[in-house]
Amino acid sequence: MNSLVYVDDRQVTDLTVKRRKVKDLADFAGISPLIAEALADGKEFIYVKIDLPTKPMELNQ
């Protein structure tokens, strides 16, 4: 995502990745219009959500 979403990938502190096959999804209620449009197009797509980072914690907790 370097230069597409962030100036530099080193800005990423947390990352969650999910891959779904559309045929395996049962419920489309409440999806955003942007995702609905991408699904209707019938091609593969990437959806990137940028959010505030979670609070850091020590691993030994």
Coordinates of C-alpha atoms in Angstrom, one line a residue:
M1 CA 0.0 0.0 0.0
N2 CA 3.1 2.2 -0.1
S3 CA 2.3 5.4 -1.9
L4 CA -1.4 4.3 -2.4
V5 CA -2.7 4.6 1.1
Y6 CA 0.3 5.8 3.2
V7 CA 3.3 7.9 2.3
D8 CA 5.4 5.0 3.8
D9 CA 4.4 1.6 5.0
R10 CA 6.3 2.2 8.2
Q11 CA 3.4 4.4 9.3
V12 CA 1.3 1.2 9.8
T13 CA 1.2 0.2 13.4
D14 CA -1.6 -2.5 13.3
L15 CA -2.8 -4.6 10.5
T16 CA -5.8 -6.9 10.1
V17 CA -6.3 -8.8 6.9
K18 CA -9.5 -10.7 5.9
R19 CA -10.1 -12.4 2.6
R20 CA -13.7 -13.5 1.8
K21 CA -15.2 -15.3 -1.2
V22 CA -18.4 -13.6 -2.1
K23 CA -20.2 -16.9 -2.6
D24 CA -19.5 -17.8 1.1
L25 CA -21.1 -14.6 2.4
A26 CA -24.7 -15.1 3.6
D27 CA -25.7 -11.6 4.7
F28 CA -25.2 -8.4 2.8
A29 CA -27.4 -6.3 5.1
G30 CA -25.7 -3.1 6.1
I31 CA -22.8 -3.1 3.6
S32 CA -21.6 0.3 2.4
P33 CA -22.7 1.6 -1.0
L34 CA -19.0 1.5 -2.1
I35 CA -18.7 -2.2 -1.3
A36 CA -22.1 -2.9 -2.9
E37 CA -20.9 -1.2 -6.1
A38 CA -17.7 -3.2 -6.1
L39 CA -19.6 -6.5 -5.5
A40 CA -22.0 -5.7 -8.3
D41 CA -19.1 -5.1 -10.7
G42 CA -18.2 -8.8 -10.2
K43 CA -14.4 -8.2 -10.2
E44 CA -11.9 -8.8 -7.3
F45 CA -11.3 -5.6 -5.3
I46 CA -9.5 -4.5 -2.2
Y47 CA -11.2 -2.5 0.5
V48 CA -8.9 -0.5 2.9
K49 CA -10.3 0.9 6.1
I50 CA -8.0 3.3 8.0
D51 CA -8.8 3.7 11.7
L52 CA -7.2 5.0 14.8
P53 CA -4.6 2.5 16.2
T54 CA -5.4 0.4 19.2
K55 CA -3.8 1.3 22.5
P56 CA -0.4 -0.4 22.8
M57 CA 0.2 -2.9 25.6
E58 CA 3.0 -4.9 26.9
L59 CA 3.1 -8.5 25.5
N60 CA 3.6 -10.0 29.0
Q61 CA 0.2 -8.8 30.3

